[in-house]
Coordinates of C-alpha atoms in Angstrom, one line a residue:
Chain A
M256 CA 45.1 141.7 51.6
Q257 CA 45.4 144.8 49.5
T258 CA 48.4 146.7 50.7
S259 CA 49.1 149.2 47.9
K260 CA 46.9 151.9 49.4
V261 CA 48.2 154.3 52.0
K262 CA 46.3 153.7 55.1
P263 CA 46.8 155.0 58.6
G264 CA 47.9 151.8 60.3
E265 CA 45.8 152.2 63.3
L266 CA 42.6 152.2 61.4
T267 CA 43.2 149.0 59.5
T268 CA 43.6 145.5 60.8
E269 CA 46.5 144.3 58.8
G270 CA 47.7 140.8 59.8
E271 CA 44.2 139.4 60.1
P272 CA 44.1 135.7 59.8
T273 CA 43.8 135.5 56.0
H274 CA 42.6 131.9 55.8
N275 CA 39.0 133.1 56.3
N276 CA 39.3 136.2 54.2
V277 CA 37.2 135.5 51.1
I278 CA 37.5 139.1 49.8
R279 CA 41.0 140.3 49.0
S280 CA 40.1 143.2 46.7
G281 CA 37.8 146.3 46.7
E282 CA 37.1 146.0 43.0
I283 CA 33.5 145.2 42.0
V284 CA 32.5 144.1 38.5
C285 CA 28.9 143.5 37.5
Q286 CA 28.3 141.8 34.2
E287 CA 24.9 141.8 32.6
V288 CA 23.2 141.5 36.0
T289 CA 19.5 141.0 35.8
K290 CA 17.0 140.6 38.6
H291 CA 13.3 139.9 38.1
F292 CA 10.7 139.9 40.9
P293 CA 7.7 137.7 40.2
E294 CA 5.2 140.4 41.1
N295 CA 6.5 142.9 38.5
S296 CA 6.4 142.6 34.7
R297 CA 9.6 144.4 34.0
P298 CA 12.9 143.4 35.6
A299 CA 14.0 145.4 38.7
V300 CA 17.5 145.4 37.4
D301 CA 18.0 144.9 33.6
H302 CA 21.3 143.7 32.2
V303 CA 23.4 146.1 34.2
S304 CA 27.2 146.0 33.7
F305 CA 29.8 148.2 35.3
K306 CA 33.1 148.2 37.1
V307 CA 34.0 150.0 40.3
A308 CA 37.7 150.5 40.9
A309 CA 39.0 149.7 44.4
G310 CA 38.8 152.7 46.6
D311 CA 36.2 154.6 44.6
L312 CA 33.1 156.1 46.1
V313 CA 30.4 155.4 43.6
V314 CA 26.9 156.6 44.0
L315 CA 23.9 154.7 42.5
L316 CA 21.5 157.5 41.7
G317 CA 17.9 157.4 40.3
P318 CA 14.3 157.9 41.1
S319 CA 12.6 155.4 43.5
G320 CA 11.9 152.1 41.8
C321 CA 14.8 152.4 39.5
G322 CA 16.5 149.3 40.9
K323 CA 19.3 150.9 42.8
T324 CA 18.6 149.2 46.1
T325 CA 18.1 145.8 44.4
L326 CA 21.4 146.2 42.6
L327 CA 23.1 147.0 45.9
K328 CA 21.6 144.1 47.7
M329 CA 22.9 141.7 45.0
I330 CA 26.5 142.7 45.9
N331 CA 26.1 141.1 49.3
R332 CA 23.7 138.5 48.0
L333 CA 20.7 139.6 50.0
Y334 CA 19.2 139.1 46.5
E335 CA 20.5 136.7 44.0
P336 CA 20.6 137.8 40.4
D337 CA 18.6 135.8 37.9
Q338 CA 21.2 136.4 35.2
G339 CA 24.7 137.8 35.0
Q340 CA 27.7 137.7 37.3
I341 CA 29.2 139.8 40.0
W342 CA 32.8 139.7 40.7
I343 CA 34.8 141.1 43.7
G344 CA 38.4 141.1 42.6
K345 CA 38.9 137.8 40.9
E346 CA 36.2 136.0 42.8
D347 CA 32.7 135.3 41.5
I348 CA 30.6 136.0 44.6
Q349 CA 28.3 133.1 43.8
T350 CA 31.2 130.8 44.6
L351 CA 31.9 132.3 48.0
P352 CA 30.2 131.2 51.2
V353 CA 27.4 133.7 51.7
N354 CA 27.8 134.6 55.3
Q355 CA 31.6 134.9 55.0
L356 CA 31.1 137.2 52.1
R357 CA 28.6 139.4 54.0
R358 CA 30.9 139.6 57.1
Q359 CA 33.6 141.1 54.9
I360 CA 31.3 143.7 53.3
G361 CA 30.2 146.6 55.4
Y362 CA 26.4 147.3 55.3
A363 CA 24.6 150.4 56.4
I364 CA 20.9 151.1 55.8
Q365 CA 18.6 154.0 56.1
Q366 CA 16.7 152.7 59.1
V367 CA 20.1 151.9 60.7
G368 CA 18.8 148.7 62.2
L369 CA 20.8 148.8 65.4
F370 CA 19.9 146.0 67.8
P371 CA 17.8 147.7 70.5
H372 CA 18.6 145.2 73.2
M373 CA 22.3 145.4 72.8
T374 CA 24.7 148.2 73.9
I375 CA 26.6 150.2 71.3
W376 CA 29.6 148.1 72.1
R377 CA 27.8 144.8 71.4
N378 CA 26.3 146.3 68.2
I379 CA 29.6 147.3 66.8
A380 CA 31.2 144.1 68.0
I381 CA 28.7 141.8 66.1
V382 CA 30.8 141.1 63.0
P383 CA 34.2 141.0 64.8
R384 CA 32.7 138.5 67.2
L385 CA 31.4 136.4 64.3
L386 CA 34.9 136.5 63.0
G387 CA 36.3 135.3 66.3
W388 CA 38.3 138.3 67.3
D389 CA 39.5 138.4 70.9
E390 CA 37.8 140.8 73.4
E391 CA 40.8 143.1 73.7
K392 CA 41.1 143.7 70.0
I393 CA 37.4 144.3 69.7
N394 CA 37.6 146.9 72.5
M395 CA 40.4 148.8 70.8
R396 CA 38.6 148.7 67.5
C397 CA 35.3 150.0 69.1
N398 CA 37.1 152.9 70.7
L399 CA 38.9 153.8 67.4
L400 CA 35.7 153.5 65.4
L401 CA 33.7 155.7 67.7
E402 CA 36.4 158.3 67.5
L403 CA 36.4 158.0 63.7
V404 CA 32.6 158.7 63.5
G405 CA 32.9 161.5 66.1
L406 CA 31.3 160.0 69.2
S407 CA 32.8 159.8 72.6
P408 CA 33.8 156.3 73.9
T409 CA 31.4 156.8 76.8
Y410 CA 28.7 155.8 74.2
L411 CA 29.9 152.2 74.2
G412 CA 27.8 151.3 77.3
R413 CA 24.7 153.0 76.1
Y414 CA 21.7 151.6 74.2
P415 CA 20.5 152.7 70.8
R416 CA 17.3 154.2 72.1
Q417 CA 19.3 156.7 74.2
L418 CA 20.9 158.1 71.0
S419 CA 19.6 160.7 68.6
G420 CA 18.9 159.8 65.0
G421 CA 22.2 161.2 63.8
E422 CA 24.2 159.5 66.5
Q423 CA 22.5 156.2 65.7
Q424 CA 23.5 156.6 62.0
R425 CA 27.1 157.2 63.1
V426 CA 27.0 154.0 65.1
G427 CA 25.5 152.3 62.1
L428 CA 28.5 153.5 60.1
A429 CA 31.0 152.4 62.8
R430 CA 29.3 149.0 62.9
A431 CA 29.6 148.7 59.1
L432 CA 33.3 149.5 59.4
A433 CA 33.8 147.2 62.4
A434 CA 35.7 144.3 60.8
D435 CA 37.6 146.6 58.4
P436 CA 35.9 145.5 55.2
Q437 CA 37.3 146.5 51.8
I438 CA 33.9 147.3 50.6
L439 CA 31.0 149.3 52.1
L440 CA 27.5 149.2 50.9
M441 CA 25.3 152.1 52.0
D442 CA 21.6 152.2 51.2
E443 CA 20.3 155.8 51.6
P444 CA 22.0 155.9 55.0
F445 CA 21.4 159.6 55.6
A446 CA 17.9 160.0 54.1
A447 CA 16.2 159.9 57.5
V448 CA 18.5 162.3 59.2
D449 CA 17.7 166.1 59.5
A450 CA 19.3 168.4 56.9
I451 CA 22.0 169.8 59.2
N452 CA 23.1 166.4 60.5
R453 CA 23.0 165.0 57.0
E454 CA 25.4 167.5 55.7
R455 CA 27.7 166.9 58.6
L456 CA 27.5 163.1 58.1
Q457 CA 28.3 163.6 54.4
S458 CA 31.4 165.6 55.1
E459 CA 32.5 163.0 57.7
L460 CA 31.9 160.1 55.3
L461 CA 34.1 161.9 52.8
I462 CA 36.8 162.4 55.4
I463 CA 36.6 158.7 56.4
H464 CA 36.7 157.7 52.7
R465 CA 39.8 159.7 52.2
K466 CA 41.4 158.2 55.2
L467 CA 40.5 154.6 54.7
H468 CA 40.1 154.2 50.9
K469 CA 37.3 151.8 51.1
T470 CA 35.3 151.0 48.0
I471 CA 31.9 152.5 48.8
L472 CA 28.7 151.9 46.9
F473 CA 26.2 154.5 48.0
V474 CA 22.6 154.5 47.1
T475 CA 20.6 157.7 47.0
H476 CA 17.8 159.5 45.3
D477 CA 19.2 162.9 46.4
V478 CA 21.0 164.5 43.6
E479 CA 22.8 167.1 45.8
E480 CA 24.0 164.2 48.0
A481 CA 25.2 162.3 45.0
F482 CA 27.2 165.2 43.7
R483 CA 28.7 166.0 47.1
L484 CA 30.0 162.5 47.7
A485 CA 30.6 160.8 44.4
D486 CA 33.9 160.0 42.6
K487 CA 31.6 158.5 40.0
I488 CA 27.9 158.3 39.6
I489 CA 25.8 155.5 38.1
I490 CA 22.5 156.7 36.9
L491 CA 19.7 154.1 36.8
K492 CA 16.2 154.3 35.4
D493 CA 13.7 151.5 35.2
G494 CA 16.4 149.0 36.1
Q495 CA 18.7 150.1 33.3
L496 CA 22.1 151.8 33.6
I497 CA 21.7 155.1 31.8
Q498 CA 25.0 156.7 32.4
Y499 CA 28.2 156.0 34.4
G500 CA 30.7 158.8 34.9
T501 CA 32.2 161.4 37.0
P502 CA 29.9 164.2 38.3
V503 CA 31.5 166.6 35.8
E504 CA 31.0 164.3 32.9
I505 CA 27.4 163.7 33.8
V506 CA 26.6 167.4 34.1
V507 CA 28.5 168.5 31.1
K508 CA 27.6 165.6 28.8
P509 CA 24.4 164.1 30.0
E510 CA 23.5 161.0 28.1
N511 CA 20.0 162.0 27.4
E512 CA 17.1 164.3 28.4
F513 CA 16.3 162.2 31.5
V514 CA 19.8 162.6 32.9
A515 CA 20.0 166.3 32.0
E516 CA 16.8 166.9 33.9
L517 CA 17.6 164.7 36.8
V518 CA 21.0 166.2 37.5
G519 CA 20.0 169.7 36.4
S520 CA 22.5 170.2 33.6
N521 CA 20.9 173.6 33.0
N522 CA 21.6 174.6 36.6
L523 CA 24.4 177.0 36.2
L524 CA 25.3 177.1 39.9
R525 CA 25.5 173.3 40.0
K526 CA 27.8 173.4 37.0
L527 CA 30.0 176.1 38.6
S528 CA 30.2 174.1 41.8
L529 CA 31.8 171.2 40.0
F530 CA 34.9 173.1 38.8
D531 CA 37.6 174.6 40.9
V532 CA 39.4 177.8 40.4
Q533 CA 42.6 176.0 39.4
S534 CA 40.9 174.4 36.5
L535 CA 39.5 177.7 35.2
L536 CA 43.0 179.2 35.4
E537 CA 44.4 176.3 33.4
A538 CA 41.5 176.5 30.9
K539 CA 42.0 180.1 30.1
Q540 CA 45.8 179.6 30.0
Y541 CA 46.4 182.6 32.2
E542 CA 49.3 184.8 31.1
R543 CA 51.4 185.5 34.1
H544 CA 52.1 189.1 33.3
N545 CA 48.5 190.1 33.0
S546 CA 48.0 193.2 34.9
F547 CA 45.4 193.4 37.6
S548 CA 44.2 196.2 39.8
K549 CA 45.8 196.1 43.1
A550 CA 43.2 198.4 44.6
S551 CA 40.5 195.7 44.8
F552 CA 42.2 192.8 46.3
T553 CA 39.8 189.9 47.0
S554 CA 41.6 186.6 47.1
I555 CA 40.5 183.1 46.6
Q556 CA 42.3 179.7 46.9
P557 CA 42.8 177.6 43.8
Q558 CA 41.0 174.6 45.1
E559 CA 37.8 176.5 45.8
N560 CA 34.9 175.8 43.4
L561 CA 33.6 178.3 41.0
R562 CA 30.3 178.6 42.7
T563 CA 32.1 180.0 45.7
A564 CA 34.1 182.3 43.3
L565 CA 30.9 183.6 41.8
S566 CA 29.4 184.4 45.2
M567 CA 32.6 186.1 46.3
L568 CA 32.6 188.2 43.1
L569 CA 29.0 189.2 43.8
E570 CA 29.6 189.9 47.5
S571 CA 32.7 192.0 47.2
G572 CA 31.6 193.8 44.1
A573 CA 35.2 193.4 42.8
E574 CA 35.9 193.0 39.1
Q575 CA 38.2 190.1 39.7
L576 CA 39.4 187.7 42.2
H577 CA 43.1 187.3 42.9
V578 CA 44.0 183.6 43.1
V579 CA 46.4 183.0 46.0
D580 CA 47.3 179.6 47.5
N581 CA 47.7 179.1 51.2
K582 CA 51.4 179.8 50.9
G583 CA 50.7 183.2 49.6
K584 CA 51.8 182.5 46.1
S585 CA 49.9 184.3 43.4
H586 CA 48.3 182.2 40.5
G587 CA 46.6 184.9 38.6
V588 CA 43.1 186.4 38.5
I589 CA 39.7 185.3 37.4
T590 CA 36.9 187.6 36.4
F591 CA 33.1 187.4 36.0
Q592 CA 33.8 187.3 32.2
D593 CA 35.8 184.1 32.7
L594 CA 32.9 182.4 34.5
H595 CA 30.5 183.5 31.7
R596 CA 32.9 182.2 29.0
L597 CA 33.3 178.9 30.9
L598 CA 29.5 178.3 31.0
F599 CA 28.5 179.5 27.6
E600 CA 31.5 179.4 25.3
Q601 CA 33.6 176.7 26.9
F602 CA 37.4 177.1 26.7
T603 CA 39.1 173.9 25.8
S604 CA 36.9 171.2 27.2
P605 CA 37.0 172.0 30.9
A606 CA 35.9 168.5 31.8
A607 CA 39.0 167.1 30.2
E608 CA 41.2 169.5 32.1
L609 CA 39.7 168.5 35.4
E610 CA 40.0 164.7 35.1
Chain B
M882 CA -12.2 129.8 107.4
S883 CA -12.3 127.2 110.1
Y884 CA -12.1 124.5 107.4
F885 CA -8.8 125.9 106.1
F886 CA -7.1 125.8 109.5
S887 CA -8.4 122.5 110.6
N888 CA -7.5 120.8 107.3
F889 CA -4.3 122.8 106.6
S890 CA -2.2 119.9 105.4
Y891 CA -5.0 118.5 103.1
V892 CA -5.5 121.9 101.5
M893 CA -1.7 122.3 101.0
Q894 CA -1.6 118.8 99.4
L895 CA -4.3 119.8 96.9
F896 CA -2.5 123.2 96.4
G897 CA 0.7 121.2 95.6
Q898 CA -1.2 119.0 93.2
H899 CA -2.6 122.0 91.4
L900 CA 0.7 123.7 91.2
R901 CA 2.3 120.5 89.9
M902 CA -0.4 120.0 87.2
T903 CA 0.0 123.7 86.1
L904 CA 3.8 123.4 85.9
I905 CA 3.6 120.1 83.9
V906 CA 1.1 121.7 81.5
L907 CA 3.2 124.8 81.1
F908 CA 6.3 122.8 80.4
I909 CA 4.7 120.6 77.7
S910 CA 2.8 123.6 76.2
L911 CA 5.9 125.6 75.7
L912 CA 7.7 122.6 74.3
I913 CA 5.0 122.4 71.6
S914 CA 4.1 126.0 71.1
I915 CA 7.6 127.5 70.6
P916 CA 8.5 125.3 67.6
L917 CA 4.9 125.5 66.3
G918 CA 5.1 129.3 66.4
I919 CA 8.4 129.4 64.6
L920 CA 7.0 127.0 62.0
V921 CA 4.0 129.3 61.5
V922 CA 6.2 132.3 61.0
R923 CA 8.5 130.6 58.6
V924 CA 5.8 128.9 56.6
R925 CA 3.4 131.7 56.1
W926 CA 0.4 129.8 54.7
L927 CA 0.2 127.7 57.9
H928 CA -0.7 130.8 59.9
G929 CA -4.4 130.9 59.1
P930 CA -5.2 127.1 59.4
V931 CA -3.1 126.6 62.6
L932 CA -4.5 129.6 64.5
S933 CA -8.1 128.7 63.4
I934 CA -7.7 125.1 64.7
L935 CA -6.2 126.4 68.0
G936 CA -9.1 128.9 68.2
V937 CA -11.7 126.2 67.7
I938 CA -10.1 124.0 70.4
Y939 CA -10.1 127.0 72.8
T940 CA -13.8 127.5 72.4
I941 CA -14.7 123.9 73.4
P942 CA -16.2 124.1 76.9
S943 CA -13.7 122.5 79.3
L944 CA -16.1 120.1 81.0
S945 CA -17.1 118.6 77.6
L946 CA -13.4 118.3 76.5
F947 CA -12.5 116.5 79.6
V948 CA -15.4 114.1 79.2
L949 CA -14.6 113.6 75.5
L950 CA -11.1 112.5 76.4
L951 CA -12.4 110.0 79.0
P952 CA -12.9 107.1 76.6
L953 CA -9.4 107.6 75.1
F954 CA -7.3 108.2 78.3
G955 CA -9.6 107.2 81.2
L956 CA -9.7 109.1 84.4
G957 CA -6.9 111.0 86.2
L958 CA -4.2 113.5 85.5
K959 CA -3.3 112.4 82.0
P960 CA -6.5 113.5 80.1
A961 CA -6.5 116.7 82.2
I962 CA -3.0 117.6 81.2
I963 CA -3.8 116.8 77.5
A964 CA -6.8 119.0 77.5
L965 CA -5.1 121.9 79.4
V966 CA -2.1 121.7 77.0
A967 CA -4.5 122.0 74.1
Y968 CA -6.2 125.0 75.6
A969 CA -2.9 126.8 76.3
Q970 CA -1.7 126.5 72.7
L971 CA -3.9 129.3 71.3
L972 CA -2.7 131.9 73.8
L973 CA 1.0 130.8 73.6
V974 CA 1.2 130.4 69.8
R975 CA -0.7 133.6 69.0
N976 CA 1.5 135.8 71.3
W977 CA 4.7 134.1 70.2
V978 CA 3.8 134.6 66.5
I979 CA 3.0 138.3 67.1
G980 CA 6.3 138.7 69.0
L981 CA 8.3 137.1 66.2
T982 CA 6.6 139.0 63.4
S983 CA 6.8 142.3 65.1
V984 CA 10.6 142.3 65.2
D985 CA 11.7 145.4 63.2
K986 CA 12.4 144.3 59.6
A987 CA 15.3 146.8 59.4
V988 CA 17.0 145.1 62.3
L989 CA 16.7 141.7 60.6
D990 CA 17.8 143.1 57.3
A991 CA 20.9 144.5 59.0
A992 CA 21.6 141.2 60.8
R993 CA 21.3 139.3 57.5
G994 CA 23.5 141.8 55.7
M995 CA 26.2 141.5 58.3
G996 CA 26.4 137.8 57.8
M997 CA 24.7 136.3 60.8
S998 CA 23.4 132.8 60.1
S999 CA 19.7 132.1 60.5
W1000 CA 20.5 130.3 63.8
Q1001 CA 22.5 133.3 65.1
R1002 CA 19.8 135.7 64.0
F1003 CA 17.2 133.6 65.9
I1004 CA 19.2 133.3 69.1
Q1005 CA 20.7 136.8 69.3
I1006 CA 18.0 138.9 67.7
E1007 CA 14.6 137.3 67.1
F1008 CA 14.3 135.3 70.4
P1009 CA 15.2 138.1 72.8
L1010 CA 13.1 140.7 70.9
A1011 CA 10.1 138.4 70.8
L1012 CA 10.5 137.2 74.4
P1013 CA 8.3 139.8 76.1
M1014 CA 5.4 138.7 73.9
L1015 CA 6.1 135.0 74.6
L1016 CA 6.2 135.7 78.3
A1017 CA 2.9 137.6 78.1
G1018 CA 1.4 134.6 76.4
T1019 CA 2.9 132.3 79.0
R1020 CA 1.3 134.4 81.8
L1021 CA -2.1 134.3 80.2
A1022 CA -1.9 130.6 79.4
T1023 CA -0.7 129.9 83.0
L1024 CA -3.6 131.8 84.5
S1025 CA -6.1 130.1 82.2
T1026 CA -4.5 126.7 83.1
I1027 CA -4.9 127.4 86.8
G1028 CA -8.5 128.3 86.3
I1029 CA -9.6 125.6 84.0
G1030 CA -7.5 123.2 86.1
T1031 CA -10.0 123.4 88.9
I1032 CA -12.6 121.7 86.6
A1033 CA -10.1 118.8 86.0
A1034 CA -10.9 117.6 89.5
F1035 CA -14.2 116.3 87.9
I1036 CA -12.2 113.6 86.2
N1037 CA -10.1 112.7 89.2
A1038 CA -7.1 114.8 88.3
G1039 CA -6.9 116.2 91.8
G1040 CA -6.0 119.8 92.6
L1041 CA -7.9 122.6 94.4
G1042 CA -11.0 121.9 92.3
V1043 CA -11.6 118.9 94.6
L1044 CA -12.5 121.3 97.4
L1045 CA -15.0 123.1 95.1
F1046 CA -16.7 120.0 93.9
Q1047 CA -16.9 118.4 97.4
G1048 CA -18.1 121.7 98.8
V1049 CA -20.9 121.9 96.2
I1050 CA -22.0 118.3 96.7
T1051 CA -22.0 118.5 100.5
S1052 CA -23.2 122.1 100.6
N1053 CA -20.1 122.9 102.6
Y1054 CA -19.8 126.7 102.1
D1055 CA -16.6 126.9 104.1
K1056 CA -14.9 124.4 101.8
I1057 CA -16.0 126.3 98.7
V1058 CA -14.6 129.6 100.1
T1059 CA -11.3 127.9 101.1
G1060 CA -10.9 126.4 97.6
S1061 CA -11.7 129.6 95.9
I1062 CA -9.3 131.6 98.0
A1063 CA -6.6 129.1 97.5
V1064 CA -7.0 129.1 93.7
S1065 CA -7.1 132.9 93.6
A1066 CA -4.0 133.1 95.7
L1067 CA -2.2 130.8 93.4
A1068 CA -3.4 132.8 90.3
I1069 CA -2.5 136.2 91.8
A1070 CA 0.9 135.0 93.0
T1071 CA 1.7 133.5 89.6
N1072 CA 0.5 136.6 87.8
Y1073 CA 2.7 138.8 89.9
L1074 CA 5.8 136.6 89.4
L1075 CA 5.4 136.2 85.6
R1076 CA 4.6 139.9 85.3
F1077 CA 7.9 140.6 86.9
F1078 CA 9.8 138.6 84.3
E1079 CA 7.8 140.1 81.5
R1080 CA 8.7 143.6 82.6
R1081 CA 12.3 142.7 82.8
A1082 CA 12.3 141.3 79.3
D1083 CA 10.6 144.3 78.1
L1084 CA 13.1 146.7 79.6
V1085 CA 15.9 144.6 78.0
I1086 CA 14.6 144.9 74.5
R1087 CA 14.0 148.6 74.9
G1088 CA 17.6 149.0 76.1
D1089 CA 16.7 150.2 79.5
A1090 CA 17.8 147.3 81.7
K1091 CA 20.3 148.1 84.3

């Protein structure tokens, strides 16, 4: 069991019988992984290598047919690679019993795939029951999980058909988390949900990720979604890994024209949204005794992003924003000129400052 | 209807024979068609050949099939049951295969991804979700068995067909009516009963059962 992370005790299941735990780490390493489907001439996944640190939320991003789903499905061995190896922690997954492995990796998919003839309780309880948990523990777990995904416990007795699309996807997420896996694989889970619910689900996933520190591999073709969620992004094209980095790195230093176009490196607003006010202050090495006009007093918090800062500047018509944290402490000011300089002149590499 | 009342116990005896024959046929048919259907779904290339063969069998006129089996199995219940089981296969296997293949792929993908073994997937997911189609096939096959079963009286297999054949030979109109009504009653009652189970199973897979 991995214990170094800070986890709210109630949401984890420490003290599980470890004899049938085949996964003890959330770290995933892919080494020269290749998968070739007989019906296609070029490989679906072509010599892909990367390492995902335990607890990271990594998004696999790329156009359809780039191999992202194939890659994901090799992690829980729904597909077997033709070449290369995949490691979880110190274990080569090929050496692990396949159903044991899958029971310890959460799996959520776009179509949710809830079992229509089972109640929500039975749906969530599938993996815990496969693992032989007792009824009482499963009940506690189900209640906790529903609360975590924002559904009332009265849902436990209902059937999937009685739930809306968004609610079903929440149950799908709860089901994936049921046995407290270290790793969560999510294959475009929010793609079929309407825009309002999608945004809500994204925020909730981020909150859950912050709470539980699961390693999450998240497949999407939606660039906005990728940038909202990712600690790091893996960009795939034609089965090959094009770039692997933080959202800021990818926007500021796209590997090639394809990446630049995909993520909209020329999109100024996207760029601004990736930096927070604090990083700009650091970048311009604000002098504390700088005078600012007290007449126009629009304030912004340091953790807000610069896209918000820009819109506040435009809205208020003020020349500058006063940076004040939630304790009321002043950190300085930022101006329209600063934003312009960040985008076009670049202070001292802002990406470096951020990371 | 005077025949019915004056020969009540004889009619009931034939009714019992017919019911028994139908149940035996149903039991053996399911025993064959359930594994056969699973095999056809798992081994894709078998689908065409197996269903074609069953289709060809189904088109053989019943009287000639009974007669064809005579040299092999003689007279009586045995050849009748063999022929009726052969007829029932098409309806059963076809429906069962449709049921199994129409289980939502996403549901099966999720089940596999969560680490259910193929046996657990079959018992907990595929079987219950395909059950309404299997029951629909069973209902059709049972009705068809009850109907074709009357002709089995021709080869001494007993059942309500006896009344019909005797009635035709002796021009006993009352006997024919009695036999027809008895067969219809059996078929209608069976249909009603199996329909009930089918609806139940359908409600279960739609998540509406209470």
